[in-house]
Amino acid sequence: HRAGQEHSLSDEPAREYIDASGLADVMEHLAASTSGPIRMTHTDAVAFTPDEQPVLCRLVEEGRGLYGLHEFDAASSRTLEVAQWAAMGESQRLANHIPNEFVCYGTDLVRANTEWGGDEGRYAVLRDPVVVRAFVELFDRLWAASTTVDDGVDTGPILAQERVPVLPDDTEHTL
């Protein structure tokens, strides 16, 4: 393993740690120094508004793809922030559960919690191509299994449908 690291083509370390206090600035730097779509999960861990991410907003305005996967419970408690990201150009979906907060910057690197499923604290910037590809695959699978978000109410595709019996004691509330 160490011999492979010695012969690595990258001058940058495969893993760096950052604290939550500098996270917004690091995220701006990572967005500016990478290419490809940004795949971002949103849990309750850290909530930044587009106003706090001007470089990212500029990159999206210039055509860089931004895909936000919001955990349903987190999105319902932060509807204003979710709407701001949508207005900024984020393609959005809702998921019942996101196992860990992370952001894939193209296929260059990933920023993730150091503790799987952790909420706040320390984060790692991961550059190992196999690890990055695994996170991209995880995001893509979560994205494919999630619900599309659009501007309408009940305007998305039908995800499941079945007939159910209406019982004599059913009311508007129970239905």
mmCIF file with all atom_site columns, C-alpha atoms in Angstrom:
data_model
loop_
_atom_site.group_PDB
_atom_site.id
_atom_site.type_symbol
_atom_site.label_atom_id
_atom_site.label_alt_id
_atom_site.label_comp_id
_atom_site.label_asym_id
_atom_site.label_entity_id
_atom_site.label_seq_id
_atom_site.pdbx_PDB_ins_code
_atom_site.Cartn_x
_atom_site.Cartn_y
_atom_site.Cartn_z
_atom_site.occupancy
_atom_site.B_iso_or_equiv
_atom_site.pdbx_formal_charge
_atom_site.auth_seq_id
_atom_site.auth_comp_id
_atom_site.auth_asym_id
_atom_site.auth_atom_id
_atom_site.pdbx_PDB_model_num
ATOM 1   C CA . HIS A 1 1   ? 0.000   0.000  0.000   1.00 0.00 ? 1   HIS A CA 1
ATOM 2   C CA . ARG A 1 2   ? 2.704   2.506  0.963   1.00 0.00 ? 2   ARG A CA 1
ATOM 3   C CA . ALA A 1 3   ? 4.724   1.602  -2.135  1.00 0.00 ? 3   ALA A CA 1
ATOM 4   C CA . GLY A 1 4   ? 1.698   2.446  -4.263  1.00 0.00 ? 4   GLY A CA 1
ATOM 5   C CA . GLN A 1 5   ? 1.369   5.812  -2.545  1.00 0.00 ? 5   GLN A CA 1
ATOM 6   C CA . GLU A 1 6   ? 5.031   6.591  -3.242  1.00 0.00 ? 6   GLU A CA 1
ATOM 7   C CA . HIS A 1 7   ? 4.413   6.097  -6.960  1.00 0.00 ? 7   HIS A CA 1
ATOM 8   C CA . SER A 1 8   ? 1.174   8.071  -7.019  1.00 0.00 ? 8   SER A CA 1
ATOM 9   C CA . LEU A 1 9   ? 0.778   10.640 -9.780  1.00 0.00 ? 9   LEU A CA 1
ATOM 10  C CA . SER A 1 10  ? -0.865  13.139 -7.429  1.00 0.00 ? 10  SER A CA 1
ATOM 11  C CA . ASP A 1 11  ? 1.046   15.605 -5.260  1.00 0.00 ? 11  ASP A CA 1
ATOM 12  C CA . GLU A 1 12  ? -1.999  16.001 -3.043  1.00 0.00 ? 12  GLU A CA 1
ATOM 13  C CA . PRO A 1 13  ? -2.703  13.666 -0.122  1.00 0.00 ? 13  PRO A CA 1
ATOM 14  C CA . ALA A 1 14  ? -5.378  11.019 -0.607  1.00 0.00 ? 14  ALA A CA 1
ATOM 15  C CA . ARG A 1 15  ? -7.095  12.201 2.592   1.00 0.00 ? 15  ARG A CA 1
ATOM 16  C CA . GLU A 1 16  ? -7.222  15.525 4.444   1.00 0.00 ? 16  GLU A CA 1
ATOM 17  C CA . TYR A 1 17  ? -9.245  16.502 7.507   1.00 0.00 ? 17  TYR A CA 1
ATOM 18  C CA . ILE A 1 18  ? -11.144 19.739 8.012   1.00 0.00 ? 18  ILE A CA 1
ATOM 19  C CA . ASP A 1 19  ? -13.202 21.084 10.901  1.00 0.00 ? 19  ASP A CA 1
ATOM 20  C CA . ALA A 1 20  ? -16.750 22.357 10.553  1.00 0.00 ? 20  ALA A CA 1
ATOM 21  C CA . SER A 1 21  ? -15.613 25.909 11.315  1.00 0.00 ? 21  SER A CA 1
ATOM 22  C CA . GLY A 1 22  ? -13.851 26.213 7.947   1.00 0.00 ? 22  GLY A CA 1
ATOM 23  C CA . LEU A 1 23  ? -16.195 24.045 5.945   1.00 0.00 ? 23  LEU A CA 1
ATOM 24  C CA . ALA A 1 24  ? -17.900 26.779 3.873   1.00 0.00 ? 24  ALA A CA 1
ATOM 25  C CA . ASP A 1 25  ? -14.579 28.144 2.612   1.00 0.00 ? 25  ASP A CA 1
ATOM 26  C CA . VAL A 1 26  ? -13.244 24.660 1.855   1.00 0.00 ? 26  VAL A CA 1
ATOM 27  C CA . MET A 1 27  ? -16.399 23.777 -0.079  1.00 0.00 ? 27  MET A CA 1
ATOM 28  C CA . GLU A 1 28  ? -16.023 26.933 -2.172  1.00 0.00 ? 28  GLU A CA 1
ATOM 29  C CA . HIS A 1 29  ? -12.380 26.063 -2.906  1.00 0.00 ? 29  HIS A CA 1
ATOM 30  C CA . LEU A 1 30  ? -13.244 22.468 -3.806  1.00 0.00 ? 30  LEU A CA 1
ATOM 31  C CA . ALA A 1 31  ? -15.999 23.600 -6.174  1.00 0.00 ? 31  ALA A CA 1
ATOM 32  C CA . ALA A 1 32  ? -13.653 26.056 -7.884  1.00 0.00 ? 32  ALA A CA 1
ATOM 33  C CA . SER A 1 33  ? -10.739 23.630 -8.206  1.00 0.00 ? 33  SER A CA 1
ATOM 34  C CA . THR A 1 34  ? -12.614 20.619 -9.619  1.00 0.00 ? 34  THR A CA 1
ATOM 35  C CA . SER A 1 35  ? -14.743 19.868 -12.658 1.00 0.00 ? 35  SER A CA 1
ATOM 36  C CA . GLY A 1 36  ? -17.802 17.813 -13.454 1.00 0.00 ? 36  GLY A CA 1
ATOM 37  C CA . PRO A 1 37  ? -21.176 17.691 -11.740 1.00 0.00 ? 37  PRO A CA 1
ATOM 38  C CA . ILE A 1 38  ? -21.451 18.299 -8.029  1.00 0.00 ? 38  ILE A CA 1
ATOM 39  C CA . ARG A 1 39  ? -23.527 15.639 -6.285  1.00 0.00 ? 39  ARG A CA 1
ATOM 40  C CA . MET A 1 40  ? -24.512 16.867 -2.837  1.00 0.00 ? 40  MET A CA 1
ATOM 41  C CA . THR A 1 41  ? -26.445 15.118 -0.098  1.00 0.00 ? 41  THR A CA 1
ATOM 42  C CA . HIS A 1 42  ? -28.330 17.302 2.362   1.00 0.00 ? 42  HIS A CA 1
ATOM 43  C CA . THR A 1 43  ? -28.974 15.978 5.852   1.00 0.00 ? 43  THR A CA 1
ATOM 44  C CA . ASP A 1 44  ? -29.313 17.936 9.078   1.00 0.00 ? 44  ASP A CA 1
ATOM 45  C CA . ALA A 1 45  ? -25.533 17.994 9.418   1.00 0.00 ? 45  ALA A CA 1
ATOM 46  C CA . VAL A 1 46  ? -24.608 21.311 7.804   1.00 0.00 ? 46  VAL A CA 1
ATOM 47  C CA . ALA A 1 47  ? -26.941 23.763 6.137   1.00 0.00 ? 47  ALA A CA 1
ATOM 48  C CA . PHE A 1 48  ? -25.461 26.424 3.880   1.00 0.00 ? 48  PHE A CA 1
ATOM 49  C CA . THR A 1 49  ? -27.587 28.787 1.851   1.00 0.00 ? 49  THR A CA 1
ATOM 50  C CA . PRO A 1 50  ? -26.682 29.825 -1.693  1.00 0.00 ? 50  PRO A CA 1
ATOM 51  C CA . ASP A 1 51  ? -25.753 33.268 -0.312  1.00 0.00 ? 51  ASP A CA 1
ATOM 52  C CA . GLU A 1 52  ? -22.964 31.568 1.652   1.00 0.00 ? 52  GLU A CA 1
ATOM 53  C CA . GLN A 1 53  ? -21.655 29.806 -1.483  1.00 0.00 ? 53  GLN A CA 1
ATOM 54  C CA . PRO A 1 54  ? -21.090 32.541 -4.128  1.00 0.00 ? 54  PRO A CA 1
ATOM 55  C CA . VAL A 1 55  ? -18.441 30.587 -6.074  1.00 0.00 ? 55  VAL A CA 1
ATOM 56  C CA . LEU A 1 56  ? -20.727 27.561 -6.331  1.00 0.00 ? 56  LEU A CA 1
ATOM 57  C CA . CYS A 1 57  ? -23.601 29.788 -7.460  1.00 0.00 ? 57  CYS A CA 1
ATOM 58  C CA . ARG A 1 58  ? -21.420 31.330 -10.175 1.00 0.00 ? 58  ARG A CA 1
ATOM 59  C CA . LEU A 1 59  ? -20.301 27.876 -11.374 1.00 0.00 ? 59  LEU A CA 1
ATOM 60  C CA . VAL A 1 60  ? -23.915 26.685 -11.591 1.00 0.00 ? 60  VAL A CA 1
ATOM 61  C CA . GLU A 1 61  ? -24.909 29.855 -13.477 1.00 0.00 ? 61  GLU A CA 1
ATOM 62  C CA . GLU A 1 62  ? -22.083 29.060 -15.918 1.00 0.00 ? 62  GLU A CA 1
ATOM 63  C CA . GLY A 1 63  ? -23.539 25.584 -16.497 1.00 0.00 ? 63  GLY A CA 1
ATOM 64  C CA . ARG A 1 64  ? -21.958 23.282 -13.935 1.00 0.00 ? 64  ARG A CA 1
ATOM 65  C CA . GLY A 1 65  ? -24.419 20.623 -12.843 1.00 0.00 ? 65  GLY A CA 1
ATOM 66  C CA . LEU A 1 66  ? -25.542 20.629 -9.218  1.00 0.00 ? 66  LEU A CA 1
ATOM 67  C CA . TYR A 1 67  ? -27.580 17.702 -7.939  1.00 0.00 ? 67  TYR A CA 1
ATOM 68  C CA . GLY A 1 68  ? -29.034 17.901 -4.442  1.00 0.00 ? 68  GLY A CA 1
ATOM 69  C CA . LEU A 1 69  ? -30.363 14.835 -2.694  1.00 0.00 ? 69  LEU A CA 1
ATOM 70  C CA . HIS A 1 70  ? -32.300 15.995 0.365   1.00 0.00 ? 70  HIS A CA 1
ATOM 71  C CA . GLU A 1 71  ? -33.257 13.715 3.201   1.00 0.00 ? 71  GLU A CA 1
ATOM 72  C CA . PHE A 1 72  ? -37.016 14.094 3.557   1.00 0.00 ? 72  PHE A CA 1
ATOM 73  C CA . ASP A 1 73  ? -37.062 14.938 7.276   1.00 0.00 ? 73  ASP A CA 1
ATOM 74  C CA . ALA A 1 74  ? -34.227 17.453 6.880   1.00 0.00 ? 74  ALA A CA 1
ATOM 75  C CA . ALA A 1 75  ? -35.852 19.087 3.841   1.00 0.00 ? 75  ALA A CA 1
ATOM 76  C CA . SER A 1 76  ? -39.187 19.473 5.608   1.00 0.00 ? 76  SER A CA 1
ATOM 77  C CA . SER A 1 77  ? -37.500 21.394 8.430   1.00 0.00 ? 77  SER A CA 1
ATOM 78  C CA . ARG A 1 78  ? -35.519 23.603 5.995   1.00 0.00 ? 78  ARG A CA 1
ATOM 79  C CA . THR A 1 79  ? -38.010 24.380 3.222   1.00 0.00 ? 79  THR A CA 1
ATOM 80  C CA . LEU A 1 80  ? -36.689 27.919 2.671   1.00 0.00 ? 80  LEU A CA 1
ATOM 81  C CA . GLU A 1 81  ? -33.136 26.685 2.127   1.00 0.00 ? 81  GLU A CA 1
ATOM 82  C CA . VAL A 1 82  ? -34.320 23.915 -0.220  1.00 0.00 ? 82  VAL A CA 1
ATOM 83  C CA . ALA A 1 83  ? -36.309 26.475 -2.230  1.00 0.00 ? 83  ALA A CA 1
ATOM 84  C CA . GLN A 1 84  ? -33.276 28.783 -2.407  1.00 0.00 ? 84  GLN A CA 1
ATOM 85  C CA . TRP A 1 85  ? -31.092 25.973 -3.796  1.00 0.00 ? 85  TRP A CA 1
ATOM 86  C CA . ALA A 1 86  ? -33.788 25.106 -6.342  1.00 0.00 ? 86  ALA A CA 1
ATOM 87  C CA . ALA A 1 87  ? -34.036 28.724 -7.467  1.00 0.00 ? 87  ALA A CA 1
ATOM 88  C CA . MET A 1 88  ? -30.245 28.781 -7.828  1.00 0.00 ? 88  MET A CA 1
ATOM 89  C CA . GLY A 1 89  ? -30.404 25.840 -10.250 1.00 0.00 ? 89  GLY A CA 1
ATOM 90  C CA . GLU A 1 90  ? -29.997 22.727 -8.145  1.00 0.00 ? 90  GLU A CA 1
ATOM 91  C CA . SER A 1 91  ? -31.724 19.627 -9.559  1.00 0.00 ? 91  SER A CA 1
ATOM 92  C CA . GLN A 1 92  ? -33.393 18.121 -6.516  1.00 0.00 ? 92  GLN A CA 1
ATOM 93  C CA . ARG A 1 93  ? -34.744 14.852 -5.230  1.00 0.00 ? 93  ARG A CA 1
ATOM 94  C CA . LEU A 1 94  ? -36.001 13.641 -1.856  1.00 0.00 ? 94  LEU A CA 1
ATOM 95  C CA . ALA A 1 95  ? -34.866 10.437 -0.158  1.00 0.00 ? 95  ALA A CA 1
ATOM 96  C CA . ASN A 1 96  ? -36.270 8.741  2.910   1.00 0.00 ? 96  ASN A CA 1
ATOM 97  C CA . HIS A 1 97  ? -32.790 8.081  4.282   1.00 0.00 ? 97  HIS A CA 1
ATOM 98  C CA . ILE A 1 98  ? -29.287 9.202  3.396   1.00 0.00 ? 98  ILE A CA 1
ATOM 99  C CA . PRO A 1 99  ? -26.693 7.105  5.238   1.00 0.00 ? 99  PRO A CA 1
ATOM 100 C CA . ASN A 1 100 ? -24.029 9.817  5.403   1.00 0.00 ? 100 ASN A CA 1
ATOM 101 C CA . GLU A 1 101 ? -23.640 13.419 4.328   1.00 0.00 ? 101 GLU A CA 1
ATOM 102 C CA . PHE A 1 102 ? -21.183 13.781 1.452   1.00 0.00 ? 102 PHE A CA 1
ATOM 103 C CA . VAL A 1 103 ? -20.436 15.831 -1.647  1.00 0.00 ? 103 VAL A CA 1
ATOM 104 C CA . CYS A 1 104 ? -18.886 14.419 -4.835  1.00 0.00 ? 104 CYS A CA 1
ATOM 105 C CA . TYR A 1 105 ? -16.982 17.020 -6.854  1.00 0.00 ? 105 TYR A CA 1
ATOM 106 C CA . GLY A 1 106 ? -17.090 15.411 -10.290 1.00 0.00 ? 106 GLY A CA 1
ATOM 107 C CA . THR A 1 107 ? -14.888 12.339 -10.112 1.00 0.00 ? 107 THR A CA 1
ATOM 108 C CA . ASP A 1 108 ? -12.023 14.335 -8.561  1.00 0.00 ? 108 ASP A CA 1
ATOM 109 C CA . LEU A 1 109 ? -12.777 14.107 -4.857  1.00 0.00 ? 109 LEU A CA 1
ATOM 110 C CA . VAL A 1 110 ? -15.359 13.656 -2.103  1.00 0.00 ? 110 VAL A CA 1
ATOM 111 C CA . ARG A 1 111 ? -16.003 15.638 1.076   1.00 0.00 ? 111 ARG A CA 1
ATOM 112 C CA . ALA A 1 112 ? -17.644 13.476 3.732   1.00 0.00 ? 112 ALA A CA 1
ATOM 113 C CA . ASN A 1 113 ? -18.153 13.179 7.475   1.00 0.00 ? 113 ASN A CA 1
ATOM 114 C CA . THR A 1 114 ? -15.289 11.345 9.149   1.00 0.00 ? 114 THR A CA 1
ATOM 115 C CA . GLU A 1 115 ? -17.802 9.331  11.170  1.00 0.00 ? 115 GLU A CA 1
ATOM 116 C CA . TRP A 1 116 ? -20.277 7.377  9.002   1.00 0.00 ? 116 TRP A CA 1
ATOM 117 C CA . GLY A 1 117 ? -23.744 8.712  9.743   1.00 0.00 ? 117 GLY A CA 1
ATOM 118 C CA . GLY A 1 118 ? -22.314 11.452 11.971  1.00 0.00 ? 118 GLY A CA 1
ATOM 119 C CA . ASP A 1 119 ? -23.930 14.854 12.134  1.00 0.00 ? 119 ASP A CA 1
ATOM 120 C CA . GLU A 1 120 ? -21.231 17.457 12.648  1.00 0.00 ? 120 GLU A CA 1
ATOM 121 C CA . GLY A 1 121 ? -17.624 17.870 13.540  1.00 0.00 ? 121 GLY A CA 1
ATOM 122 C CA . ARG A 1 122 ? -14.772 16.726 11.364  1.00 0.00 ? 122 ARG A CA 1
ATOM 123 C CA . TYR A 1 123 ? -14.854 16.115 7.661   1.00 0.00 ? 123 TYR A CA 1
ATOM 124 C CA . ALA A 1 124 ? -12.497 14.393 5.282   1.00 0.00 ? 124 ALA A CA 1
ATOM 125 C CA . VAL A 1 125 ? -11.571 15.330 1.743   1.00 0.00 ? 125 VAL A CA 1
ATOM 126 C CA . LEU A 1 126 ? -10.959 12.041 -0.073  1.00 0.00 ? 126 LEU A CA 1
ATOM 127 C CA . ARG A 1 127 ? -9.084  11.860 -3.374  1.00 0.00 ? 127 ARG A CA 1
ATOM 128 C CA . ASP A 1 128 ? -8.458  8.144  -3.812  1.00 0.00 ? 128 ASP A CA 1
ATOM 129 C CA . PRO A 1 129 ? -10.080 7.326  -7.196  1.00 0.00 ? 129 PRO A CA 1
ATOM 130 C CA . VAL A 1 130 ? -11.626 4.056  -5.974  1.00 0.00 ? 130 VAL A CA 1
ATOM 131 C CA . VAL A 1 131 ? -13.162 5.735  -2.928  1.00 0.00 ? 131 VAL A CA 1
ATOM 132 C CA . VAL A 1 132 ? -14.428 8.659  -5.002  1.00 0.00 ? 132 VAL A CA 1
ATOM 133 C CA . ARG A 1 133 ? -15.995 6.277  -7.539  1.00 0.00 ? 133 ARG A CA 1
ATOM 134 C CA . ALA A 1 134 ? -17.706 4.352  -4.710  1.00 0.00 ? 134 ALA A CA 1
ATOM 135 C CA . PHE A 1 135 ? -19.271 7.573  -3.382  1.00 0.00 ? 135 PHE A CA 1
ATOM 136 C CA . VAL A 1 136 ? -20.378 8.614  -6.890  1.00 0.00 ? 136 VAL A CA 1
ATOM 137 C CA . GLU A 1 137 ? -21.992 5.176  -7.333  1.00 0.00 ? 137 GLU A CA 1
ATOM 138 C CA . LEU A 1 138 ? -23.694 5.474  -3.920  1.00 0.00 ? 138 LEU A CA 1
ATOM 139 C CA . PHE A 1 139 ? -25.055 8.901  -4.825  1.00 0.00 ? 139 PHE A CA 1
ATOM 140 C CA . ASP A 1 140 ? -26.281 7.710  -8.228  1.00 0.00 ? 140 ASP A CA 1
ATOM 141 C CA . ARG A 1 141 ? -28.078 4.736  -6.649  1.00 0.00 ? 141 ARG A CA 1
ATOM 142 C CA . LEU A 1 142 ? -29.679 6.921  -3.979  1.00 0.00 ? 142 LEU A CA 1
ATOM 143 C CA . TRP A 1 143 ? -30.673 9.412  -6.699  1.00 0.00 ? 143 TRP A CA 1
ATOM 144 C CA . ALA A 1 144 ? -32.292 6.705  -8.821  1.00 0.00 ? 144 ALA A CA 1
ATOM 145 C CA . ALA A 1 145 ? -34.318 5.450  -5.848  1.00 0.00 ? 145 ALA A CA 1
ATOM 146 C CA . SER A 1 146 ? -35.490 8.897  -4.731  1.00 0.00 ? 146 SER A CA 1
ATOM 147 C CA . THR A 1 147 ? -38.472 11.132 -5.483  1.00 0.00 ? 147 THR A CA 1
ATOM 148 C CA . THR A 1 148 ? -38.252 13.973 -7.998  1.00 0.00 ? 148 THR A CA 1
ATOM 149 C CA . VAL A 1 149 ? -38.895 17.503 -6.718  1.00 0.00 ? 149 VAL A CA 1
ATOM 150 C CA . ASP A 1 150 ? -40.545 20.081 -8.970  1.00 0.00 ? 150 ASP A CA 1
ATOM 151 C CA . ASP A 1 151 ? -42.463 23.347 -8.591  1.00 0.00 ? 151 ASP A CA 1
ATOM 152 C CA . GLY A 1 152 ? -45.920 21.780 -8.522  1.00 0.00 ? 152 GLY A CA 1
ATOM 153 C CA . VAL A 1 153 ? -47.940 19.981 -5.898  1.00 0.00 ? 153 VAL A CA 1
ATOM 154 C CA . ASP A 1 154 ? -48.605 16.343 -6.787  1.00 0.00 ? 154 ASP A CA 1
ATOM 155 C CA . THR A 1 155 ? -47.269 16.931 -10.303 1.00 0.00 ? 155 THR A CA 1
ATOM 156 C CA . GLY A 1 156 ? -44.470 14.363 -10.348 1.00 0.00 ? 156 GLY A CA 1
ATOM 157 C CA . PRO A 1 157 ? -44.698 10.863 -11.754 1.00 0.00 ? 157 PRO A CA 1
ATOM 158 C CA . ILE A 1 158 ? -46.809 8.258  -9.975  1.00 0.00 ? 158 ILE A CA 1
ATOM 159 C CA . LEU A 1 159 ? -44.381 6.098  -8.025  1.00 0.00 ? 159 LEU A CA 1
ATOM 160 C CA . ALA A 1 160 ? -46.880 3.454  -6.885  1.00 0.00 ? 160 ALA A CA 1
ATOM 161 C CA . GLN A 1 161 ? -50.592 3.018  -7.261  1.00 0.00 ? 161 GLN A CA 1
ATOM 162 C CA . GLU A 1 162 ? -53.086 0.406  -6.139  1.00 0.00 ? 162 GLU A CA 1
ATOM 163 C CA . ARG A 1 163 ? -56.778 0.066  -5.392  1.00 0.00 ? 163 ARG A CA 1
ATOM 164 C CA . VAL A 1 164 ? -57.782 -0.010 -1.748  1.00 0.00 ? 164 VAL A CA 1
ATOM 165 C CA . PRO A 1 165 ? -61.191 -0.825 -0.328  1.00 0.00 ? 165 PRO A CA 1
ATOM 166 C CA . VAL A 1 166 ? -63.249 1.975  1.201   1.00 0.00 ? 166 VAL A CA 1
ATOM 167 C CA . LEU A 1 167 ? -64.745 0.616  4.397   1.00 0.00 ? 167 LEU A CA 1
ATOM 168 C CA . PRO A 1 168 ? -68.126 1.759  5.779   1.00 0.00 ? 168 PRO A CA 1
ATOM 169 C CA . ASP A 1 169 ? -66.518 3.443  8.817   1.00 0.00 ? 169 ASP A CA 1
ATOM 170 C CA . ASP A 1 170 ? -63.867 5.314  6.748   1.00 0.00 ? 170 ASP A CA 1
ATOM 171 C CA . THR A 1 171 ? -63.902 9.104  6.951   1.00 0.00 ? 171 THR A CA 1
ATOM 172 C CA . GLU A 1 172 ? -62.094 11.816 4.979   1.00 0.00 ? 172 GLU A CA 1
ATOM 173 C CA . HIS A 1 173 ? -59.439 11.800 7.673   1.00 0.00 ? 173 HIS A CA 1
ATOM 174 C CA . THR A 1 174 ? -58.813 8.031  7.657   1.00 0.00 ? 174 THR A CA 1
ATOM 175 C CA . LEU A 1 175 ? -58.668 7.920  3.866   1.00 0.00 ? 175 LEU A CA 1
#
